[in-house]
Coordinates of C-alpha atoms and ligand atoms in Angstrom, one line a residue:
M13 CA 68.4 148.6 112.8
Q14 CA 64.7 148.9 112.1
L15 CA 62.1 148.4 114.8
K16 CA 60.6 145.4 113.0
A17 CA 63.9 143.6 113.0
L18 CA 64.3 144.3 116.7
M19 CA 60.8 143.0 117.4
N20 CA 61.4 139.9 115.3
Q21 CA 64.5 139.4 117.4
Q22 CA 62.5 139.7 120.6
K23 CA 60.1 137.1 119.2
V24 CA 62.9 134.6 118.5
M25 CA 64.8 135.3 121.7
H26 CA 62.6 133.1 123.9
L27 CA 63.3 130.2 121.5
L28 CA 67.0 130.5 122.1
P29 CA 69.3 129.5 125.0
A30 CA 70.2 132.4 127.3
R31 CA 73.8 132.6 126.3
W32 CA 73.0 132.7 122.6
V33 CA 70.5 135.5 123.3
L34 CA 73.4 137.4 124.9
A35 CA 75.6 136.8 121.9
L36 CA 72.9 137.8 119.4
T37 CA 72.0 140.9 121.4
F38 CA 75.7 141.8 121.2
V39 CA 75.5 141.4 117.4
A40 CA 72.4 143.6 117.4
I41 CA 74.2 146.3 119.4
V42 CA 77.2 146.2 117.1
A43 CA 74.8 146.6 114.1
I44 CA 73.1 149.6 115.7
G45 CA 76.6 150.9 116.6
C46 CA 77.6 151.0 113.0
G47 CA 74.5 152.7 111.8
G48 CA 72.2 149.8 111.3
T49 CA 71.5 147.8 108.2
G50 CA 69.8 150.5 106.3
E51 CA 66.8 150.3 104.1
Q52 CA 63.2 149.4 104.8
G53 CA 62.0 146.1 103.6
S54 CA 59.7 146.3 100.6
S55 CA 56.2 145.2 101.4
G56 CA 56.0 142.6 98.8
G57 CA 52.7 142.6 97.0
A58 CA 52.6 146.3 96.4
A59 CA 54.7 146.1 93.3
T60 CA 53.1 143.6 90.9
A61 CA 53.7 145.2 87.6
H62 CA 56.6 143.0 86.6
A63 CA 55.3 139.8 88.2
T64 CA 55.6 136.9 85.9
D65 CA 52.5 134.8 85.4
H66 CA 52.8 132.4 88.2
E67 CA 49.3 131.0 88.2
V68 CA 49.1 127.5 86.9
A69 CA 45.6 126.8 85.7
P70 CA 43.9 123.5 86.2
G71 CA 45.2 121.1 83.6
E72 CA 48.4 123.1 83.1
L73 CA 51.8 122.0 84.2
D74 CA 54.5 123.7 86.2
D75 CA 57.8 125.1 84.7
Y76 CA 60.0 123.7 87.4
Y77 CA 60.4 120.7 89.6
G78 CA 61.3 121.6 93.2
F79 CA 63.1 118.9 95.3
F80 CA 62.6 119.8 98.9
S81 CA 64.1 118.0 101.9
G82 CA 61.6 117.1 104.5
G83 CA 63.7 117.6 107.6
H84 CA 62.9 115.2 110.4
S85 CA 59.9 113.8 108.5
G86 CA 62.7 111.9 106.8
E87 CA 61.3 112.3 103.3
V88 CA 62.0 114.3 100.2
R89 CA 59.1 116.2 98.5
V90 CA 58.7 116.9 94.8
I91 CA 56.8 120.2 94.4
G92 CA 55.7 121.9 91.2
I93 CA 56.9 125.5 90.8
P94 CA 55.4 128.1 90.6
S95 CA 52.1 126.4 91.6
M96 CA 53.7 125.0 94.8
R97 CA 51.6 121.8 94.4
V98 CA 53.1 118.8 96.2
L99 CA 53.5 116.2 93.4
K100 CA 55.1 113.4 95.3
R101 CA 56.6 112.5 98.7
I102 CA 59.6 110.3 98.3
A103 CA 60.1 108.2 101.4
V104 CA 63.8 108.2 102.3
W105 CA 64.5 107.6 106.0
N106 CA 61.0 107.3 107.2
I107 CA 58.5 104.4 107.2
D108 CA 55.7 105.2 104.7
S109 CA 52.5 103.2 105.0
G110 CA 51.5 104.6 101.6
S111 CA 54.3 103.3 99.4
G112 CA 55.4 100.6 101.8
W113 CA 58.9 102.1 102.1
G114 CA 60.4 100.7 105.3
I115 CA 58.0 97.8 105.1
T116 CA 59.1 95.9 102.0
N117 CA 62.2 93.7 102.1
E118 CA 63.8 95.8 99.4
S119 CA 63.5 99.1 101.3
R120 CA 64.4 97.5 104.7
A121 CA 67.6 96.2 103.3
L122 CA 68.6 99.7 102.4
L123 CA 67.4 101.2 105.7
N124 CA 69.1 98.6 107.8
D125 CA 66.0 98.5 110.0
K126 CA 66.4 102.1 111.0
S127 CA 63.2 104.1 111.0
V128 CA 64.1 107.7 111.6
G129 CA 66.2 110.3 109.7
D130 CA 66.7 114.0 109.2
T131 CA 67.0 115.2 105.6
H132 CA 68.4 118.7 105.2
H133 CA 69.8 119.0 101.7
V134 CA 68.9 117.6 98.4
H135 CA 71.2 118.1 95.4
G136 CA 71.1 116.7 91.9
S137 CA 73.9 115.0 89.9
Y138 CA 75.7 117.3 87.4
V139 CA 77.3 117.3 84.0
D140 CA 79.3 120.4 83.2
G141 CA 77.9 122.6 85.9
T142 CA 74.2 121.8 85.4
Y143 CA 71.8 119.0 86.4
D144 CA 71.9 115.9 84.3
G145 CA 68.5 114.6 85.6
K146 CA 70.0 111.3 86.8
W147 CA 70.2 111.3 90.6
M148 CA 69.4 113.3 93.7
F149 CA 71.4 112.9 96.8
V150 CA 70.1 113.5 100.3
N151 CA 71.7 113.4 103.7
D152 CA 70.6 111.9 107.0
K153 CA 71.8 114.0 109.8
A154 CA 70.3 111.8 112.5
N155 CA 71.7 108.4 111.5
N156 CA 74.6 109.6 109.4
R157 CA 73.8 108.3 106.0
L158 CA 73.6 109.4 102.4
A159 CA 70.8 108.2 100.1
R160 CA 70.6 108.4 96.3
I161 CA 67.3 108.9 94.6
R162 CA 66.8 107.7 91.0
V163 CA 65.2 110.5 89.1
D164 CA 63.6 108.2 86.5
I165 CA 61.4 106.5 89.1
M166 CA 61.8 109.0 92.0
E167 CA 62.7 106.3 94.5
V168 CA 65.8 105.7 96.6
D169 CA 68.0 103.0 95.1
A170 CA 71.2 103.2 97.3
V171 CA 72.3 104.2 100.8
V172 CA 75.7 104.7 102.2
N173 CA 76.3 104.4 106.0
V174 CA 78.9 106.8 107.1
P175 CA 81.1 105.9 110.1
H176 CA 83.2 108.3 112.1
A177 CA 80.7 111.0 111.5
Q178 CA 77.8 112.6 113.5
G179 CA 75.6 115.3 112.3
A180 CA 76.1 114.3 108.7
H181 CA 74.8 117.6 107.3
G182 CA 76.1 119.5 104.4
V183 CA 76.1 117.4 101.2
F184 CA 77.2 118.5 97.7
P185 CA 77.9 116.6 94.5
Q186 CA 80.8 117.3 92.2
R187 CA 79.7 119.8 89.5
A188 CA 82.2 119.3 86.8
P189 CA 83.1 117.6 84.6
T190 CA 80.5 115.1 86.0
T191 CA 79.4 114.0 89.4
E192 CA 81.9 111.3 90.3
W193 CA 82.2 112.3 94.0
V194 CA 79.7 113.5 96.5
I195 CA 80.9 115.1 99.7
L196 CA 79.2 115.0 103.1
N197 CA 80.3 117.0 106.1
S198 CA 79.9 116.0 109.7
E199 CA 78.6 119.0 111.7
F200 CA 79.3 117.5 115.1
R201 CA 82.9 116.9 116.2
T202 CA 83.2 113.5 117.8
P203 CA 86.0 111.1 118.9
L204 CA 87.1 109.9 115.5
R205 CA 87.1 106.3 116.5
N206 CA 84.0 106.4 118.6
D207 CA 84.3 103.1 120.3
G208 CA 84.2 104.2 123.9
R209 CA 87.9 104.2 124.5
G210 CA 89.7 107.2 126.0
D211 CA 88.2 110.1 127.9
M212 CA 85.0 110.7 125.9
L213 CA 84.3 114.0 127.6
D214 CA 87.6 115.5 126.4
A215 CA 86.4 117.5 123.4
S216 CA 89.9 118.4 122.5
T217 CA 90.4 115.0 121.0
Y218 CA 87.3 115.2 118.7
G219 CA 87.3 116.0 115.0
G220 CA 85.2 116.7 112.0
V221 CA 85.0 114.5 108.9
H222 CA 84.7 115.4 105.2
T223 CA 83.5 112.2 103.6
I224 CA 84.0 111.6 99.9
I225 CA 81.5 109.2 98.4
D226 CA 81.7 107.6 94.9
A227 CA 78.4 108.6 93.3
A228 CA 78.0 105.7 91.0
E229 CA 79.2 103.0 93.4
M230 CA 77.7 104.6 96.5
E231 CA 80.8 103.7 98.5
I232 CA 83.1 105.8 100.6
V233 CA 86.3 106.8 98.7
A234 CA 88.0 108.4 101.7
Q235 CA 87.4 110.6 104.7
V236 CA 89.4 113.8 105.4
T237 CA 89.5 114.6 109.1
T238 CA 89.8 118.1 110.5
P239 CA 90.2 119.4 114.1
V240 CA 87.2 121.7 113.6
N241 CA 83.6 120.9 112.8
L242 CA 82.2 121.0 109.2
D243 CA 78.8 122.3 108.6
L244 CA 77.4 123.3 105.2
A245 CA 79.0 122.0 102.0
A246 CA 79.6 123.2 98.5
T247 CA 81.8 122.2 95.5
D248 CA 83.2 124.5 92.9
Y249 CA 82.4 124.5 89.2
Q250 CA 85.8 123.0 88.1
G251 CA 86.1 119.8 90.1
K252 CA 89.1 121.2 92.0
Y253 CA 87.8 122.2 95.4
S254 CA 85.1 121.4 98.0
F255 CA 84.1 123.6 100.9
A256 CA 82.8 123.4 104.4
T257 CA 81.8 126.2 106.8
S258 CA 83.1 125.6 110.4
Y259 CA 81.5 127.4 113.3
N260 CA 83.2 125.5 116.1
T261 CA 86.8 126.3 115.4
E262 CA 87.1 126.7 119.2
G263 CA 86.6 123.0 119.6
G264 CA 84.0 123.7 122.2
A265 CA 81.4 121.3 123.5
T266 CA 79.0 124.0 124.8
I267 CA 77.3 127.0 123.1
S268 CA 79.4 129.6 124.9
E269 CA 82.6 127.8 124.0
M270 CA 81.5 127.6 120.3
L271 CA 80.9 131.4 120.3
A272 CA 84.2 132.4 121.8
N273 CA 86.1 133.3 118.6
D274 CA 85.3 136.3 116.5
R275 CA 86.2 134.4 113.4
D276 CA 85.8 130.8 112.4
F277 CA 86.6 129.2 109.1
L278 CA 85.6 128.4 105.6
V279 CA 87.6 125.2 105.1
V280 CA 88.7 124.4 101.5
F281 CA 89.6 120.9 100.4
N282 CA 92.0 120.5 97.6
W283 CA 90.9 117.5 95.4
E284 CA 94.1 117.2 93.4
R285 CA 96.1 116.9 96.6
I286 CA 93.6 114.5 98.1
K287 CA 93.9 112.3 95.0
A288 CA 97.6 112.4 95.2
A289 CA 97.6 111.5 98.9
L290 CA 95.3 108.5 98.1
A291 CA 97.6 107.5 95.3
D292 CA 100.8 107.6 97.3
G293 CA 99.2 105.9 100.4
S294 CA 99.4 108.8 102.8
Y295 CA 96.4 107.6 104.8
K296 CA 95.4 105.4 107.6
I297 CA 92.9 102.7 107.2
V298 CA 90.3 102.8 110.0
D299 CA 87.4 100.4 109.9
D300 CA 88.2 99.7 106.3
I301 CA 88.0 103.4 105.4
K302 CA 91.0 105.4 104.0
M303 CA 91.3 108.4 106.4
L304 CA 93.4 111.4 105.5
D305 CA 94.6 114.0 108.0
G306 CA 93.3 117.4 106.8
S307 CA 94.8 119.5 109.6
A308 CA 96.4 122.8 108.8
G309 CA 99.9 122.2 107.4
T310 CA 99.1 118.9 105.6
G311 CA 98.5 120.8 102.4
L312 CA 95.2 119.1 101.8
T313 CA 93.1 122.0 103.2
A314 CA 93.1 125.7 103.6
Y315 CA 91.4 127.4 106.5
I316 CA 90.1 130.8 105.6
P317 CA 89.1 132.9 108.6
I318 CA 85.6 134.5 108.4
P319 CA 83.2 135.9 111.0
K320 CA 81.4 134.3 113.1
N321 CA 79.9 130.9 113.5
P322 CA 79.3 130.9 109.7
H323 CA 76.5 128.8 108.3
G324 CA 75.7 128.4 104.6
V325 CA 78.2 128.4 101.8
N326 CA 77.1 128.8 98.2
I327 CA 79.0 129.3 95.0
S328 CA 78.0 132.0 92.5
P329 CA 76.8 130.6 89.1
D330 CA 79.7 132.1 87.3
G331 CA 81.9 129.9 89.5
N332 CA 84.0 132.8 90.7
Y333 CA 82.9 133.3 94.3
A334 CA 82.0 131.4 97.4
V335 CA 79.6 133.3 99.7
A336 CA 79.6 132.2 103.4
C337 CA 77.0 133.6 105.7
G338 CA 78.0 135.0 109.1
K339 CA 75.0 133.8 111.1
V340 CA 76.2 135.5 114.3
S341 CA 77.8 138.3 112.3
P342 CA 75.7 140.7 110.2
T343 CA 78.0 140.1 107.3
V344 CA 78.5 137.6 104.5
S345 CA 82.0 136.8 103.4
V346 CA 82.8 136.6 99.7
I347 CA 85.8 134.4 98.8
D348 CA 87.3 134.7 95.3
L349 CA 87.8 131.1 94.2
R350 CA 90.4 132.3 91.5
K351 CA 92.7 133.1 94.4
L352 CA 92.6 129.6 95.9
D353 CA 95.5 128.3 93.8
D354 CA 97.7 131.1 95.3
V355 CA 96.5 130.2 98.8
F356 CA 97.5 126.6 98.3
A357 CA 100.8 127.6 96.7
G358 CA 101.5 129.8 99.8
N359 CA 101.7 133.0 97.7
I360 CA 99.0 134.7 99.7
E361 CA 97.4 134.3 103.1
P362 CA 94.1 132.4 103.3
R363 CA 92.3 135.6 104.5
D364 CA 93.6 137.4 101.3
A365 CA 91.0 135.3 99.3
V366 CA 88.2 137.3 101.0
V367 CA 87.3 140.0 98.6
A368 CA 84.2 141.4 100.2
E369 CA 82.3 141.3 103.5
P370 CA 79.1 143.3 103.1
E371 CA 76.9 143.9 106.1
V372 CA 73.5 142.6 105.1
G373 CA 71.5 142.3 108.2
L374 CA 70.9 140.1 111.2
G375 CA 71.3 136.3 111.2
P376 CA 72.4 135.7 107.6
L377 CA 72.1 131.9 106.9
H378 CA 72.1 131.0 103.3
T379 CA 72.6 132.7 99.9
T380 CA 71.3 132.1 96.4
F381 CA 71.8 133.8 93.0
D382 CA 69.9 135.1 90.0
G383 CA 72.6 134.7 87.4
R384 CA 72.7 138.4 86.8
G385 CA 75.3 139.2 89.4
N386 CA 73.0 139.5 92.4
A387 CA 72.9 137.4 95.5
Y388 CA 70.0 136.9 97.9
T389 CA 70.7 136.1 101.5
S390 CA 68.2 134.9 104.1
L391 CA 68.2 136.8 107.4
F392 CA 66.9 134.6 110.2
I393 CA 66.7 137.3 112.8
D394 CA 65.6 140.2 110.6
S395 CA 63.1 137.9 108.8
Q396 CA 64.1 139.3 105.5
T397 CA 65.4 138.3 102.1
V398 CA 68.2 140.8 101.2
K399 CA 69.2 141.2 97.6
W400 CA 72.8 142.6 97.1
N401 CA 75.1 143.0 94.2
I402 CA 78.3 141.0 94.3
D403 CA 80.5 143.2 92.1
K404 CA 79.3 146.3 94.1
A405 CA 80.2 144.5 97.3
V406 CA 83.7 143.7 96.0
E407 CA 84.2 147.3 94.8
L408 CA 83.1 148.8 98.1
Y409 CA 85.3 146.4 100.1
E410 CA 88.3 147.7 98.2
N411 CA 87.2 151.4 98.1
P412 CA 84.5 152.0 100.8
V413 CA 82.3 155.0 100.0
E414 CA 80.5 156.6 102.9
G415 CA 76.7 155.9 102.6
E416 CA 77.0 153.4 99.8
T417 CA 76.0 149.8 100.1
A418 CA 75.8 146.7 98.0
V419 CA 72.3 146.1 99.2
V420 CA 69.7 146.8 96.4
D421 CA 66.4 145.5 97.9
R422 CA 64.9 143.9 101.0
L423 CA 61.7 141.8 101.3
D424 CA 60.1 141.1 104.6
I425 CA 59.3 137.4 104.9
H426 CA 57.1 135.5 107.3
Y427 CA 59.0 134.5 109.4
Q428 CA 62.6 133.6 110.3
A429 CA 64.0 132.3 107.0
G430 CA 66.4 129.4 107.0
H431 CA 67.3 128.3 103.6
I432 CA 66.7 130.3 100.4
M433 CA 66.9 129.1 96.8
A434 CA 66.4 130.6 93.4
S435 CA 65.5 128.7 90.2
M436 CA 68.5 126.8 88.8
A437 CA 70.7 128.8 91.2
E438 CA 73.0 125.9 92.1
T439 CA 73.9 125.6 88.4
K440 CA 75.7 127.7 85.8
E441 CA 72.2 128.1 84.2
A442 CA 70.8 130.2 87.1
D443 CA 67.8 132.0 85.5
G444 CA 66.7 134.5 88.2
K445 CA 62.9 133.8 87.9
Y446 CA 61.7 132.5 91.2
L447 CA 63.1 132.3 94.7
I448 CA 61.7 130.3 97.6
S449 CA 62.3 131.5 101.1
L450 CA 61.9 128.5 103.4
N451 CA 60.7 130.0 106.6
K452 CA 60.8 128.3 109.9
I453 CA 57.8 129.9 111.4
S454 CA 54.4 130.7 109.9
K455 CA 52.7 132.3 112.9
D456 CA 49.3 133.7 111.8
R457 CA 49.6 133.1 108.1
F458 CA 47.4 130.0 108.0
L459 CA 44.4 128.5 109.8
N460 CA 45.4 127.4 113.3
V461 CA 46.0 123.6 113.3
G462 CA 47.1 123.3 116.9
P463 CA 50.4 123.6 118.7
L464 CA 52.5 122.1 115.9
K465 CA 52.1 124.7 113.1
P466 CA 53.2 124.4 109.5
E467 CA 56.3 126.1 108.3
N468 CA 55.9 128.7 105.5
D469 CA 57.6 128.3 102.1
Q470 CA 57.2 131.7 100.3
L471 CA 57.5 132.0 96.6
V472 CA 59.1 135.2 95.4
D473 CA 59.3 136.7 91.9
I474 CA 62.9 137.9 91.4
S475 CA 62.7 138.7 87.7
G476 CA 62.6 142.4 88.2
D477 CA 64.5 145.0 90.2
E478 CA 62.3 144.6 93.3
M479 CA 61.4 141.3 94.8
V480 CA 57.7 140.5 94.8
L481 CA 56.1 138.0 97.2
L482 CA 53.8 135.7 95.2
K483 CA 52.5 133.2 97.6
D484 CA 52.6 131.5 101.0
E485 CA 52.7 127.7 101.1
P486 CA 52.3 125.8 104.3
S487 CA 54.7 122.9 104.7
Y488 CA 55.0 120.0 107.0
I489 CA 58.1 119.3 109.1
E490 CA 60.6 120.7 108.0
P491 CA 62.0 121.6 104.6
H492 CA 65.4 123.0 105.2
D493 CA 66.4 123.4 101.7
C494 CA 65.3 122.8 98.1
I495 CA 66.6 123.0 94.6
I496 CA 64.5 124.3 91.7
V497 CA 65.2 122.5 88.4
R498 CA 63.8 123.3 85.0
R499 CA 61.2 121.0 83.8
D500 CA 63.0 120.1 80.5
I501 CA 65.9 118.7 82.5
I502 CA 63.9 116.3 84.7
E503 CA 60.8 115.4 82.6
P504 CA 62.5 113.5 79.8
H505 CA 64.1 111.1 82.4
V506 CA 61.0 110.2 84.3
V507 CA 59.4 106.9 83.3
D508 CA 55.9 105.4 83.6
R509 CA 57.1 101.9 84.4
V510 CA 60.3 100.2 85.4
D511 CA 62.0 97.5 83.4
M512 CA 60.3 94.5 85.0
E513 CA 63.5 92.5 85.0
E514 CA 65.2 95.0 87.3
H515 CA 63.9 92.9 90.2
P516 CA 65.6 89.5 90.2
D517 CA 62.4 87.8 91.4
F518 CA 59.8 89.4 89.2
V519 CA 56.7 87.4 88.8
T520 CA 54.8 86.5 85.6
E521 CA 53.2 83.3 86.8
S522 CA 51.7 83.0 90.3
F523 CA 52.6 80.0 92.5
V524 CA 53.5 79.0 96.0
E525 CA 56.7 77.1 97.0
R526 CA 57.7 75.6 100.3
D527 CA 61.1 74.8 101.7
G528 CA 60.8 73.4 105.2
N529 CA 59.0 76.1 107.2
K530 CA 59.8 78.8 104.6
V531 CA 57.0 79.6 102.2
T532 CA 57.3 81.9 99.2
A533 CA 54.2 83.1 97.4
H534 CA 54.9 84.6 93.9
I535 CA 51.9 86.7 93.0
T536 CA 51.0 88.8 90.0
A537 CA 48.7 91.8 90.4
S538 CA 46.6 92.8 87.4
A539 CA 43.4 94.8 87.7
P540 CA 41.2 93.6 89.3
V541 CA 42.7 90.3 90.5
Y542 CA 45.8 88.8 92.1
G543 CA 47.3 85.8 90.5
L544 CA 46.3 83.6 93.5
Q545 CA 43.0 83.4 95.4
E546 CA 44.6 82.1 98.6
V547 CA 47.8 81.2 100.3
V548 CA 47.6 78.5 103.0
V549 CA 50.4 78.1 105.5
N550 CA 51.1 76.7 109.0
Q551 CA 51.5 78.8 112.1
G552 CA 55.1 79.6 112.6
D553 CA 56.0 79.5 108.9
E554 CA 58.2 82.3 107.6
V555 CA 56.2 83.6 104.6
T556 CA 57.6 85.8 101.8
F557 CA 55.1 87.4 99.4
I558 CA 56.6 88.6 96.1
V559 CA 54.2 90.8 94.2
T560 CA 54.7 92.1 90.6
N561 CA 52.3 94.5 89.1
T562 CA 51.8 93.1 85.6
D563 CA 49.6 96.0 84.4
E564 CA 51.6 98.2 82.2
I565 CA 49.2 101.1 82.1
P566 CA 50.6 104.3 83.7
D567 CA 48.8 105.4 86.8
L568 CA 47.7 101.8 87.6
A569 CA 49.3 100.9 90.9
H570 CA 48.1 98.0 93.0
G571 CA 48.3 97.8 96.8
F572 CA 49.0 94.8 98.9
A573 CA 47.8 94.9 102.5
I574 CA 47.6 91.9 104.8
S575 CA 44.9 92.3 107.5
N576 CA 46.3 92.4 111.0
Y577 CA 49.8 91.5 109.8
N578 CA 51.1 95.1 109.6
V579 CA 51.9 94.9 105.9
S580 CA 50.9 97.5 103.3
F581 CA 52.8 98.5 100.2
V582 CA 52.0 99.6 96.6
V583 CA 53.6 98.4 93.4
G584 CA 53.6 100.6 90.3
P585 CA 53.4 99.2 86.8
F586 CA 55.9 96.4 86.2
Q587 CA 57.3 96.9 89.7
T588 CA 58.1 94.1 92.1
K589 CA 58.2 94.3 95.8
S590 CA 58.3 91.7 98.5
V591 CA 57.7 91.3 102.2
T592 CA 58.6 88.6 104.7
I593 CA 56.5 87.9 107.8
T594 CA 56.2 85.2 110.4
A595 CA 52.7 83.6 110.3
D596 CA 52.3 83.8 114.1
K597 CA 48.5 84.4 114.2
P598 CA 46.3 81.5 113.2
G599 CA 43.1 82.4 111.3
M600 CA 41.9 83.7 108.0
Y601 CA 43.2 87.1 106.9
W602 CA 42.1 89.0 103.9
I603 CA 44.8 90.4 101.7
Y604 CA 43.4 93.3 99.8
C605 CA 44.4 96.0 97.2
T606 CA 44.8 99.4 98.9
N607 CA 45.2 101.4 95.8
F608 CA 42.0 102.2 93.9
C609 CA 42.7 100.6 90.5
H610 CA 39.5 99.4 88.9
A611 CA 35.7 99.4 89.2
L612 CA 36.2 96.1 90.9
H613 CA 39.1 97.3 93.1
L614 CA 37.1 96.4 96.3
E615 CA 36.9 92.9 95.0
M616 CA 40.6 92.7 94.4
R617 CA 41.3 90.4 97.4
M618 CA 42.7 87.0 98.3
R619 CA 42.8 85.0 101.5
F620 CA 45.8 84.3 103.7
V621 CA 45.0 81.2 105.8
V622 CA 47.2 80.3 108.8
N623 CA 46.5 76.8 110.2
P624 CA 47.0 76.6 113.9
R625 CA 50.1 74.7 115.2
S626 CA 48.9 71.2 116.1
T627 CA 49.3 70.6 119.8
Ligands
RUQ1288 S1 70.7 124.0 107.2 S2 68.0 126.0 107.2 CU1 70.8 122.0 107.0 CU2 70.5 126.0 107.3 CU3 68.7 123.9 107.8
CUA1289 CU1 44.4 96.7 92.5 CU2 43.0 98.2 93.7
CA1290 CA1 82.7 129.8 116.7

């Protein structure tokens, strides 16, 4: 192992619990023992000859949309690639004072009054193995939910709350023939009916949950339970199988327990058999949800042993292989999906589906693809992107040749890569142009902004034989993952205004109505005036403001903030949003437009008058 890798490892050691340090040191020793991981990382920046033109001049547009999860910021970001310009922040699980997400009635109904979330993985809906530009799906690991984003308006339109699951992490839509199902893994094993009964400290009773969600209805179809945990997720290109890595096959509740086994599992879920079990009623209904037992021997699942505490699982764009990263093993495991039918038929052992296990470096987490037969794996501990050839790895696994490796290039990254993603790599149209290494630590790459530093998303040109680092991009907490989608797939679907009638209470005439102590103000917003000049209510009234932006000009959004009443939201052209407050503070409060819309934007105001309760 190179010195740099060792140093990086030292740097990360103090971030990790002592027992993990021990385990990782063990892995490092093993790696040294078998002759290390080989080549030097290329410097990235030296070789520029084949760099594609990644500069996007002022006024020019990007070639790709990147959809990035925002980690515990709770949002999803839309980033132009290759410029890396942040184009939009889509509020998902967070409260956003800008858009009013989490403040309006419409968004609060979806969020169920929760205000935190942890987005890890964003994936688009598919037709025939490539994106159809309709939806994005994103998980919430903290509050165990799945959100659907409409690509046409880039806002969340549906949320599913997932019971029986904690650590709702890996998410993946069905890739073919179309996205009917979306699967969501629960990374944390829990008591399956977590209602406080039984010995809650007895981890042997816990299980993991593979939740199947109907993409169109956004309802839970079923949950398949496993004795092991289920971490990252993938689906195949045929609509036959879904996958989960499992690092806690020990059923442990502590780190040392979870690291006991040398091998854990890639768990495969057989959709045909799941559908058959649902059809013939072989499930239990728990809290209104159909729950299927996916333990070994039920036939619904296959458990493929792979080393050790595996993390990411990604499917090669030709649909032939699943690549699972070893995390605590310096290897990645390549599973030939064409052998899965034989595994389920009992013709071969699950482990026989593993057709390569190349040693790539320390801390392999995730893998992406260029569509030319190469895979790119992120190495957390080595702080590298390693490029390796899949066919070569399969060949060498069968016939090892002394001194030969499937690794073709290494690029040092800065620092500690988590996820990695190449352009269109999660589709059959992987084009091998750009790759983004989503690094956890930026260290000295940016101006110091205090104790909480940005992460570093690095853009890499992968169009040539050698990888070339193109740019560093600071990012706020904490993109785990992204997808990179060709512009021509997304752009035709994006609209400038919604259909006004989408909202049942859209406003074309402004007026106020009263029903007892409930007051509803229907208000149009059209630059530079609201449809009402004042709304007068009595202290204690429950007041609903429904605001429709009746301007149809693209770019012309209006805001609606109520002074001292903790209300602020924006409405895009033809959009309607509403908010309900209790008028508990007597006085006169200006309602004003927050979004600069007109030369007289500052004058776009109206008064909210709350008469004091007569005593
Ligand atoms: S998982 S890099 Cu959701 Cu690796 Cu974060
Ligand atoms: Cu409307 Cu500013
Ligand atoms: Ca383990």
